[in-house]
mmCIF file of C-alpha atoms in Angstrom:
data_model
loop_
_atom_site.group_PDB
_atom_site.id
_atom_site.type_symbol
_atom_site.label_atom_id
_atom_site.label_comp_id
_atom_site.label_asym_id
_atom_site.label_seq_id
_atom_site.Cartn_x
_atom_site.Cartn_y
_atom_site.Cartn_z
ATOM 1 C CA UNK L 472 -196.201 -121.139 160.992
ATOM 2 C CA UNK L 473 -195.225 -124.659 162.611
ATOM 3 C CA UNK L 474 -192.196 -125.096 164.949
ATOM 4 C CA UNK L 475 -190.064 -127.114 163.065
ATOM 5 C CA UNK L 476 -191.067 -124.513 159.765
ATOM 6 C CA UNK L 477 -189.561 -121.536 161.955
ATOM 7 C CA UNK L 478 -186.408 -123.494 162.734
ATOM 8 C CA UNK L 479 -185.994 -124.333 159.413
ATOM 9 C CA UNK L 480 -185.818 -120.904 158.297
ATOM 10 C CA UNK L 481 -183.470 -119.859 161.073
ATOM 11 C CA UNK L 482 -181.181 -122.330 159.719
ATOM 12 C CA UNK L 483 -181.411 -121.422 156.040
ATOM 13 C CA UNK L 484 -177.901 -121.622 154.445
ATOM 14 C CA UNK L 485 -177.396 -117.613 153.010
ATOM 15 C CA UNK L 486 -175.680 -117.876 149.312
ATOM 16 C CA UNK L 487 -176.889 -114.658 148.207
ATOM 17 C CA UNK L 488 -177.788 -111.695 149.918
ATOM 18 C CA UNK L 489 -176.378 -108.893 147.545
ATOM 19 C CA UNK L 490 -178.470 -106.398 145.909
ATOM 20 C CA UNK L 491 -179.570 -107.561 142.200
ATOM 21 C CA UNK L 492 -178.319 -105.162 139.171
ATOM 22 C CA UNK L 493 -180.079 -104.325 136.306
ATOM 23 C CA UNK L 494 -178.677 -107.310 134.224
ATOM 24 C CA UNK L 495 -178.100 -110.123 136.316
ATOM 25 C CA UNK L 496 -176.104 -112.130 133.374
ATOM 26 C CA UNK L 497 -173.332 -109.475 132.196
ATOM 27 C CA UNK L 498 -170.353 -109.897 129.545
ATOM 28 C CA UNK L 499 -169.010 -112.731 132.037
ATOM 29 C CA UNK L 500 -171.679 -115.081 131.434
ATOM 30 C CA UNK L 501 -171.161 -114.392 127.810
ATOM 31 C CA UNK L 502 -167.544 -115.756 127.582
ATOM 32 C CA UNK L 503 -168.573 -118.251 130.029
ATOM 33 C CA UNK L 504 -170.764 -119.830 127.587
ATOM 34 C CA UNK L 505 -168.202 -118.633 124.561
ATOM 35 C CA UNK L 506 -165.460 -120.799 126.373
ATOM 36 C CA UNK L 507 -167.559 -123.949 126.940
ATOM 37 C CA UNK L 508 -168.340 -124.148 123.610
ATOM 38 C CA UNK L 509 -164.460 -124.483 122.704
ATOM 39 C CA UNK L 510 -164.050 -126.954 125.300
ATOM 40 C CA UNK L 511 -166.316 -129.401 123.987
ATOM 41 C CA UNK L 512 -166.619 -129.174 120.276
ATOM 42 C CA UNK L 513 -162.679 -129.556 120.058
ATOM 43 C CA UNK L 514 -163.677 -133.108 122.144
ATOM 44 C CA UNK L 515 -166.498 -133.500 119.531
ATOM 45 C CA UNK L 516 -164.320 -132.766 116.596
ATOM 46 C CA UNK L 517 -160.947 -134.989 117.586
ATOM 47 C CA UNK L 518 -163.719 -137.937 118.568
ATOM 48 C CA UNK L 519 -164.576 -137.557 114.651
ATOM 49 C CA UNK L 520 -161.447 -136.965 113.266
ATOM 50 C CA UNK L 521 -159.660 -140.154 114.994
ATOM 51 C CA UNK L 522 -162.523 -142.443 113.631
ATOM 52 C CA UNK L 523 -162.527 -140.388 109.672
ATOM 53 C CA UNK L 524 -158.487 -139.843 109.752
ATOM 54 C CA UNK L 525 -156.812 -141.943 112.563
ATOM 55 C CA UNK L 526 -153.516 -141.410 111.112
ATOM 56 C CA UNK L 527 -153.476 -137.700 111.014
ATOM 57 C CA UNK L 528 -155.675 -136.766 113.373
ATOM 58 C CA UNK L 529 -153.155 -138.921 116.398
ATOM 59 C CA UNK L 530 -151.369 -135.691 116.359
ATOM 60 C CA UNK L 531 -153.931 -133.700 117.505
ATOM 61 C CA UNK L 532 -154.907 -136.054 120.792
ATOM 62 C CA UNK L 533 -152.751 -133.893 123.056
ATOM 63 C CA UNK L 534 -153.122 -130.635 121.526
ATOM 64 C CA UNK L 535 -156.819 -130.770 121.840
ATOM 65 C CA UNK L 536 -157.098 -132.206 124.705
ATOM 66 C CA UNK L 537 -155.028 -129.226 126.064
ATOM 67 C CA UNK L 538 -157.418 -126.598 124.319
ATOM 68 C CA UNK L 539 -160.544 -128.230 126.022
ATOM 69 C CA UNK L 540 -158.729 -127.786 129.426
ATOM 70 C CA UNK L 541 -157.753 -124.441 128.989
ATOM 71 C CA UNK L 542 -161.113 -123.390 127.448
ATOM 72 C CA UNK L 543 -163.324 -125.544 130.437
ATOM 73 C CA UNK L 544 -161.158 -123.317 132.737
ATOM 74 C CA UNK L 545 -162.361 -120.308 131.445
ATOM 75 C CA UNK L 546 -165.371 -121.043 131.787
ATOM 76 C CA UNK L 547 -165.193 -122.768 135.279
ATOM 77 C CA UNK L 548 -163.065 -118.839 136.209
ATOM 78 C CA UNK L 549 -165.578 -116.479 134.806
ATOM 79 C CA UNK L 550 -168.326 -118.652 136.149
ATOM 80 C CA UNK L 551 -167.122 -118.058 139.700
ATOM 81 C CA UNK L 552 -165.854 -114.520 138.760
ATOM 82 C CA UNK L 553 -169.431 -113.536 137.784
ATOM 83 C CA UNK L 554 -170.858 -115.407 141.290
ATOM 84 C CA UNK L 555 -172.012 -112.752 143.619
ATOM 85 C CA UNK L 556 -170.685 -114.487 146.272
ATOM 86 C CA UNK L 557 -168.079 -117.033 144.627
ATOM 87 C CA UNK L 558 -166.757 -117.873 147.742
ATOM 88 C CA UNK L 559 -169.569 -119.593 148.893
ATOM 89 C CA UNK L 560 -169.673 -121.920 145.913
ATOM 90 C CA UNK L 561 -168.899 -124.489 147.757
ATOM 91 C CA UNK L 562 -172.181 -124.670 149.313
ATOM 92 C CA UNK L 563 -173.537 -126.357 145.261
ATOM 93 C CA UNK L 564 -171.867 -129.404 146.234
ATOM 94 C CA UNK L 565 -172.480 -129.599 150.380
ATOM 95 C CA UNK L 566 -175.970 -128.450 150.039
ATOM 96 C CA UNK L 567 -177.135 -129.723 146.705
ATOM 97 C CA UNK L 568 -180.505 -128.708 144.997
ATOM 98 C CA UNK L 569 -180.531 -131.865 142.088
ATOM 99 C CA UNK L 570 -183.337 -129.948 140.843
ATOM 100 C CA UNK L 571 -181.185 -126.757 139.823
ATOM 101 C CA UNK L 572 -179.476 -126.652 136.433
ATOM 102 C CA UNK L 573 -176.718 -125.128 138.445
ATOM 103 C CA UNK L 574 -175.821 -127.793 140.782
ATOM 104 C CA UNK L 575 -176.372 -130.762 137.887
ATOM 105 C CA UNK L 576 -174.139 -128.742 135.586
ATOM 106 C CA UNK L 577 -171.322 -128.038 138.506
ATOM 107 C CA UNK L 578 -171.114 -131.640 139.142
ATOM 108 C CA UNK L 579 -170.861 -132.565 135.188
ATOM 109 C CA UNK L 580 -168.473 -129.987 134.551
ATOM 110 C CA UNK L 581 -166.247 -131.308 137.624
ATOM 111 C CA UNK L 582 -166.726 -135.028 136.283
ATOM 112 C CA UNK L 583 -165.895 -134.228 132.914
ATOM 113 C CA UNK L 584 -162.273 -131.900 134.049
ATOM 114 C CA UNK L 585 -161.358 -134.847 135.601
ATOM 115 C CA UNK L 586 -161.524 -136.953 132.445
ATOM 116 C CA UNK L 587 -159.952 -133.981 130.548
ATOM 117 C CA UNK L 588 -156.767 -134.857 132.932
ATOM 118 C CA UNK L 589 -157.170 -138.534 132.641
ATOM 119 C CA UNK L 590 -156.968 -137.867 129.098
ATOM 120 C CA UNK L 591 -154.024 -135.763 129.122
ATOM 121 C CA UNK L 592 -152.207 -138.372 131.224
ATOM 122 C CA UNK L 593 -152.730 -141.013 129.022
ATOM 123 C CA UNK L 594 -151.406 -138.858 125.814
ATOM 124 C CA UNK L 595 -148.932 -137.121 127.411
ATOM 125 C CA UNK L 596 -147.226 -138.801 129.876
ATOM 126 C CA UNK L 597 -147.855 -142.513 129.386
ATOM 127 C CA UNK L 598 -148.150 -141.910 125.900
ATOM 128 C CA UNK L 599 -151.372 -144.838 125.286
ATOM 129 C CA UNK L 600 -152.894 -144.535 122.598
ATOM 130 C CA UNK L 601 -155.642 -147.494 122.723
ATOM 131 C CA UNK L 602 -156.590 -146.302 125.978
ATOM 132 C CA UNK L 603 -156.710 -142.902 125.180
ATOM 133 C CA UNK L 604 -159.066 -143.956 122.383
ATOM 134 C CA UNK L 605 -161.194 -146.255 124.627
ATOM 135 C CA UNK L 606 -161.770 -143.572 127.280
ATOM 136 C CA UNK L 607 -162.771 -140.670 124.497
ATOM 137 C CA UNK L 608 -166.269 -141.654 124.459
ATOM 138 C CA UNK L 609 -167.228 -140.980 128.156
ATOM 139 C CA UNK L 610 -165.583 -138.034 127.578
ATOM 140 C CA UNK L 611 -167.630 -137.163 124.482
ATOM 141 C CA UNK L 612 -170.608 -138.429 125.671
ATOM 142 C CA UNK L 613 -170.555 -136.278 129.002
ATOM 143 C CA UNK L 614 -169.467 -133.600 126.892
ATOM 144 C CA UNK L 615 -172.827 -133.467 125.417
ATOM 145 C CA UNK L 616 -174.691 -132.752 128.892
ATOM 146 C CA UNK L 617 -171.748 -130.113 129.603
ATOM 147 C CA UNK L 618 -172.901 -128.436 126.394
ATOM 148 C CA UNK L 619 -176.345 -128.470 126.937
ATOM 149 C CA UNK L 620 -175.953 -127.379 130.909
ATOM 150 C CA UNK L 621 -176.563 -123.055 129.963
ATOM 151 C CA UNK L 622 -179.753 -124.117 128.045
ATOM 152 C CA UNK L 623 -180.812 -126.149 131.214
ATOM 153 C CA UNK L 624 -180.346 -123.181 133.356
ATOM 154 C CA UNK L 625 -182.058 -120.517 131.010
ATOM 155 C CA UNK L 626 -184.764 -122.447 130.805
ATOM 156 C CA UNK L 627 -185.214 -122.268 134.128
ATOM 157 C CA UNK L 628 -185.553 -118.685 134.245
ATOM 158 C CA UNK L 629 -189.208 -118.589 133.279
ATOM 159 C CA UNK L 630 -189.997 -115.554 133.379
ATOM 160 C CA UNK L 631 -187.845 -115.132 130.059
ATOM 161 C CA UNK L 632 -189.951 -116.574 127.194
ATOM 162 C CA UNK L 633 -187.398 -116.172 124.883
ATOM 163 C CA UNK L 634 -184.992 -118.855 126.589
ATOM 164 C CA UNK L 635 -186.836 -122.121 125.529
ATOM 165 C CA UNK L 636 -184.683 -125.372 126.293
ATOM 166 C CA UNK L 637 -185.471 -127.248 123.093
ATOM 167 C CA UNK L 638 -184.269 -123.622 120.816
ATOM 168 C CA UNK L 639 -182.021 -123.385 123.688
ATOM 169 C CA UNK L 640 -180.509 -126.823 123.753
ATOM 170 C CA UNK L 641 -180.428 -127.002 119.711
ATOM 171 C CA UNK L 642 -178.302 -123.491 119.723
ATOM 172 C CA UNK L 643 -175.507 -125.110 122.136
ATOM 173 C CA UNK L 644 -174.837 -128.207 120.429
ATOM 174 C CA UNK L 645 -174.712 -125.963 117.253
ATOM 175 C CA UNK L 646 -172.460 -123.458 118.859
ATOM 176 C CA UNK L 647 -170.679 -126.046 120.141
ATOM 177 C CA UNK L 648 -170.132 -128.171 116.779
ATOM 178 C CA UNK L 649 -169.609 -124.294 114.904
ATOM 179 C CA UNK L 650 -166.707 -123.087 117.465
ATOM 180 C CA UNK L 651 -165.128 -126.748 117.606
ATOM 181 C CA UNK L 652 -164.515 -127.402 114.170
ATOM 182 C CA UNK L 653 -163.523 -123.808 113.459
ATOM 183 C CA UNK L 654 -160.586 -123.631 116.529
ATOM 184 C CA UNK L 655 -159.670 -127.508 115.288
ATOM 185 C CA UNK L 656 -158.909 -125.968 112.029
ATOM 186 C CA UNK L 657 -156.506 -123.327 113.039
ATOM 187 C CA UNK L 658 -155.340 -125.952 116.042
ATOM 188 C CA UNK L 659 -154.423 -128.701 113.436
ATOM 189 C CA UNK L 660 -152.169 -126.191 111.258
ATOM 190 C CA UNK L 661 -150.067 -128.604 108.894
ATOM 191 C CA UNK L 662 -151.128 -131.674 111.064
ATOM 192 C CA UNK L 663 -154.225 -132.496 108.769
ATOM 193 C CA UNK L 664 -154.217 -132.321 104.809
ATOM 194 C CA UNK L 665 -157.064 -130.201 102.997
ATOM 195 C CA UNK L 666 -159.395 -132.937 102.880
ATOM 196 C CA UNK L 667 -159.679 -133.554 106.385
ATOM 197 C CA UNK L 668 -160.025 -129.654 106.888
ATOM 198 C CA UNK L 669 -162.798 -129.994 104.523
ATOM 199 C CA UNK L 670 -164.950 -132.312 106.802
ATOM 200 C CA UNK L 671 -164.213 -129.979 109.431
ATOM 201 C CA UNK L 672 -165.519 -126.787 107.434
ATOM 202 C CA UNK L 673 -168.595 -128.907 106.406
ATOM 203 C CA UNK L 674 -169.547 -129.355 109.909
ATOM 204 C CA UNK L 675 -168.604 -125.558 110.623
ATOM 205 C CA UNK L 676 -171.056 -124.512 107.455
ATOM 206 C CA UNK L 677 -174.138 -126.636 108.514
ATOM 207 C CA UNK L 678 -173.752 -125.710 111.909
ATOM 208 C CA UNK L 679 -173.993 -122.243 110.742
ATOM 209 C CA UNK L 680 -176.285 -122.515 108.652
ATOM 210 C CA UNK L 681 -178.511 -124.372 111.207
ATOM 211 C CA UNK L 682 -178.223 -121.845 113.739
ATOM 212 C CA UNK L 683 -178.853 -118.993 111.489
ATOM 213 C CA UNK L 684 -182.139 -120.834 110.162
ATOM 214 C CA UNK L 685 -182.733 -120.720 113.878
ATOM 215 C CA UNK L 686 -182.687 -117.082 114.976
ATOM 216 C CA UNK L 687 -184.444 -116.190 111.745
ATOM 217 C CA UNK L 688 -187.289 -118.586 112.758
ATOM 218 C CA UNK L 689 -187.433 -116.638 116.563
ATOM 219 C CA UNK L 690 -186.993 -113.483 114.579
ATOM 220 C CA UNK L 691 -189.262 -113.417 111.936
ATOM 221 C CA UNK L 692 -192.092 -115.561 114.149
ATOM 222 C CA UNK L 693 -191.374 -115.461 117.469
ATOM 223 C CA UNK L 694 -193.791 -112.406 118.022
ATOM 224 C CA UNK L 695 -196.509 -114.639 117.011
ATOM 225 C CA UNK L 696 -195.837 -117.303 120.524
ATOM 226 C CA UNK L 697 -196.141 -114.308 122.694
ATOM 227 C CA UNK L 698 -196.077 -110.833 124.033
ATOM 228 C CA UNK L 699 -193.049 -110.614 125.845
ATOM 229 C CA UNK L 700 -191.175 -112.556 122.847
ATOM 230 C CA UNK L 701 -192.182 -109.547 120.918
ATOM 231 C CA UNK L 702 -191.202 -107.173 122.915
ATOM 232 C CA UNK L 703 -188.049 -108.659 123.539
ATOM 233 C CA UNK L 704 -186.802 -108.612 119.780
ATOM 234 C CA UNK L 705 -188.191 -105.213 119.462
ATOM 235 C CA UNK L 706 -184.095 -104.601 121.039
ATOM 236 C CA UNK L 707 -182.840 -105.957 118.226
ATOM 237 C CA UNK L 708 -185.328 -104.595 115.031
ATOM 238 C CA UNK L 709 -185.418 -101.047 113.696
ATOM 239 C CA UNK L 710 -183.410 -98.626 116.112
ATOM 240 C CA UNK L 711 -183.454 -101.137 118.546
ATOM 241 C CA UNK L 712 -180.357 -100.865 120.839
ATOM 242 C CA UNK L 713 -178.939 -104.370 120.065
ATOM 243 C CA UNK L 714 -179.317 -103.940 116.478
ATOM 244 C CA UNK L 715 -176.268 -103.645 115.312
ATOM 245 C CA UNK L 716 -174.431 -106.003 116.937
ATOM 246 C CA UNK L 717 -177.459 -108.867 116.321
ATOM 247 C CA UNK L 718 -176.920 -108.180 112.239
ATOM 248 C CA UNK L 719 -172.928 -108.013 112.473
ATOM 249 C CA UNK L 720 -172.966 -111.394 114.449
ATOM 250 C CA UNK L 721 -175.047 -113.118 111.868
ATOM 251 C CA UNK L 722 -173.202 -111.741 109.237
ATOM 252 C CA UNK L 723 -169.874 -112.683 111.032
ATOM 253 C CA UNK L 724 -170.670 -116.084 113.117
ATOM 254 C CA UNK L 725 -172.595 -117.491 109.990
ATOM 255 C CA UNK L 726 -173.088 -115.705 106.422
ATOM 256 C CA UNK L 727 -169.202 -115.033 106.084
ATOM 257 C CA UNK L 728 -167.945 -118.157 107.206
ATOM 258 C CA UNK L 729 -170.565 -120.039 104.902
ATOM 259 C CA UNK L 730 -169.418 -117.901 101.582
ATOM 260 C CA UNK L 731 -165.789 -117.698 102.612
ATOM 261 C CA UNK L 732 -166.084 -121.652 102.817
ATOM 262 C CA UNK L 733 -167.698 -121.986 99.905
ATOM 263 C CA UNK L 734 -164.687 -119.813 97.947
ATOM 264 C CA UNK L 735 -161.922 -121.854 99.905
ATOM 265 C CA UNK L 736 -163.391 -124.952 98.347
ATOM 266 C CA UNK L 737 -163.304 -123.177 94.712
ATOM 267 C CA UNK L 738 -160.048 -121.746 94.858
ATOM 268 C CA UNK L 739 -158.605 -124.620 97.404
ATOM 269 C CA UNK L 740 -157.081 -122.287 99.785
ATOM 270 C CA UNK L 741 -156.650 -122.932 102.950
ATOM 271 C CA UNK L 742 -156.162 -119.729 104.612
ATOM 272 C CA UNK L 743 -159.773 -118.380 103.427
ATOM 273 C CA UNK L 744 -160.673 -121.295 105.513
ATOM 274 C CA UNK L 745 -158.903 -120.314 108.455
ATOM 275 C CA UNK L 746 -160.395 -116.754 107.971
ATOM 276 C CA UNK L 747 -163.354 -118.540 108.052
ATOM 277 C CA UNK L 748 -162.855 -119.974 111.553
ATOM 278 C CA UNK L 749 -161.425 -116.716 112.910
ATOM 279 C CA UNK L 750 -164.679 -115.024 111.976
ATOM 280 C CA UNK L 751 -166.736 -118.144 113.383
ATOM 281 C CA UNK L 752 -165.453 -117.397 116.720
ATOM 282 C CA UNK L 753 -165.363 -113.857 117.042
ATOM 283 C CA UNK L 754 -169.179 -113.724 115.613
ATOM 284 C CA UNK L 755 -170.377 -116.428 117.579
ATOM 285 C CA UNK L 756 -169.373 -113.871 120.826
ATOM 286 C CA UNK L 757 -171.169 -111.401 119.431
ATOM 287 C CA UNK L 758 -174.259 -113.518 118.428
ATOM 288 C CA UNK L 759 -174.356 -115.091 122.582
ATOM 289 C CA UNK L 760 -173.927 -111.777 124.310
ATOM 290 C CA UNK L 761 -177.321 -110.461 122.057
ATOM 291 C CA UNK L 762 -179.420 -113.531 122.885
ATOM 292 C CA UNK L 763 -178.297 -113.278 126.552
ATOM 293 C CA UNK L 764 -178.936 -109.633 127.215
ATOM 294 C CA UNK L 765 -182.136 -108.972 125.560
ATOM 295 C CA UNK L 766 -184.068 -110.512 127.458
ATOM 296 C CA UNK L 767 -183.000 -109.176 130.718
ATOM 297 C CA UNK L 768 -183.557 -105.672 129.785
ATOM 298 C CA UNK L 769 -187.187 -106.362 129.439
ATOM 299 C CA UNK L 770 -188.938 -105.224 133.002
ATOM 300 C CA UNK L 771 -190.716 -107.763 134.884
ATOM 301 C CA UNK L 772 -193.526 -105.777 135.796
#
């Protein structure tokens, strides 16, 4: 080994030297990704609402905005909570890797908090509208990269052949466009009429429908890419240990929400709709934490 080799090594910056557990992406990671989801399909939803219903949806440019701050924060916390060493992650922006999902998606998700505020200051305090509305499509449009960011880094992990980025990437914008039109329609309350809650719910039943269509392709033919894929779903087929909970999150992230919204158009009620959302959300939990353990408990060797 060269000199200047050895030195470089005895100067290597330490940002994790704890031992590994079984799972190295727990429940955390899970709401992490549940959060971020929120925080930018409400941004994607009130960018469509103020161009479809401008008058209506004006009400909702604070209220949102608030969600997607409170939502980003979660999952900025439980990001850092689930950090082995999450006081050294200050080192991702002093010693920068711009080949790392992680470091591209820390600086993204910082850019687009401060635009979250920006946004809040110009709808809450100096009460703009015009400029509130000519700044909303940076935000949207850097929401998109936020949203894609987790698909980015589990790609990455390539010794997982189940996390593909383009599945990977297609499942977060869906999640995201599934969980932000179902938290817009129990955010907006009496704020938009039934018509512009319909929109909403149409976006919330093809994004559910997409997704579904999506872990029934990996299901049903993902054995056939490779051998690990197949022995990865083998946890959620038969006895598998993730059964359960793979089936109930379909059933409640999708299949439910599609028939429920189907039966709120027929009957025009606007509280199956709601139940709807509700069971969007708590599914689409369910549905992430499956996708995210299952591949970890497969042995690397």
């Amino acid at each position: 080994m060269a000199a200047h080799e050895i030195l470089a090594a005895t100067n290597a910056v330490v940002t994790l030297d704890v031992a590994l557990p079984g799972t190295v992406w727990p429940w955390l990671v899970t709401v992490n990704m549940w959060a971020k989801s929120i925080g930018t399909g409400v941004i994607f939803m009130l960018f469509m609402l103020l161009k479809k219903y401008p008058e209506q949806a004006g009400k909702l440019r604070f209220p949102t905005v608030l969600a997607s701050i409170i939502f980003i924060h979660i999952f900025l916390l439980f990001t850092l909570a689930d950090l082995h060493q999450p006081f050294r992650m200050w080192h991702i922006f002093f010693y920068p890797h711009i080949t790392s999902a992680i470091t591209v998606g820390a600086w993204m998700a910082t850019a687009f908090v401060g635009l979250l505020f920006l946004l809040a200051f110009l709808s809450f305090i100096k009460k703009d509208d015009a400029a509130f509305d000519k700044a909303l499509p940076w935000v949207v449009a850097l929401a998109i990269p936020v949203t894609l960011y987790t698909a980015g880094l589990m790609s990455q992990c390539t010794a997982r052949e189940l996390w593909q980025m383009p599945t990977e990437s297609a499942q977060m914008i869906f999640a995201a466009l599934l969980s932000g039109s179902a938290f817009m329609i129990l955010l907006s309350g009496n704020k938009l009429d039934f018509e512009a809650k319909k929109s909403l719910s149409n976006i919330l039943a093809l994004s559910a429908f997409m997704s579904f269509i999506m872990y029934m392709a990996e299901y049903v033919f993902g054995p056939m890419k490779a051998e690990e894929v197949a022995a990865v779903l083998e946890y959620i087929k038969g006895d598998g240990p993730y059964t359960v909970q793979f089936w109930l999150g379909q059933w409640i992230a999708y299949l439910l929400p599609m028939l429920l919204i189907v039966l709120s158009r027929v009957s025009k009620s606007e509280s199956i709709l709601k139940l709807a959302a509700i069971l969007a959300l708590v599914g689409l939990y369910l549905v992430k934490d499956v996708w995210l353990n299952i591949p970890q408990l497969l042995p690397m060797s």
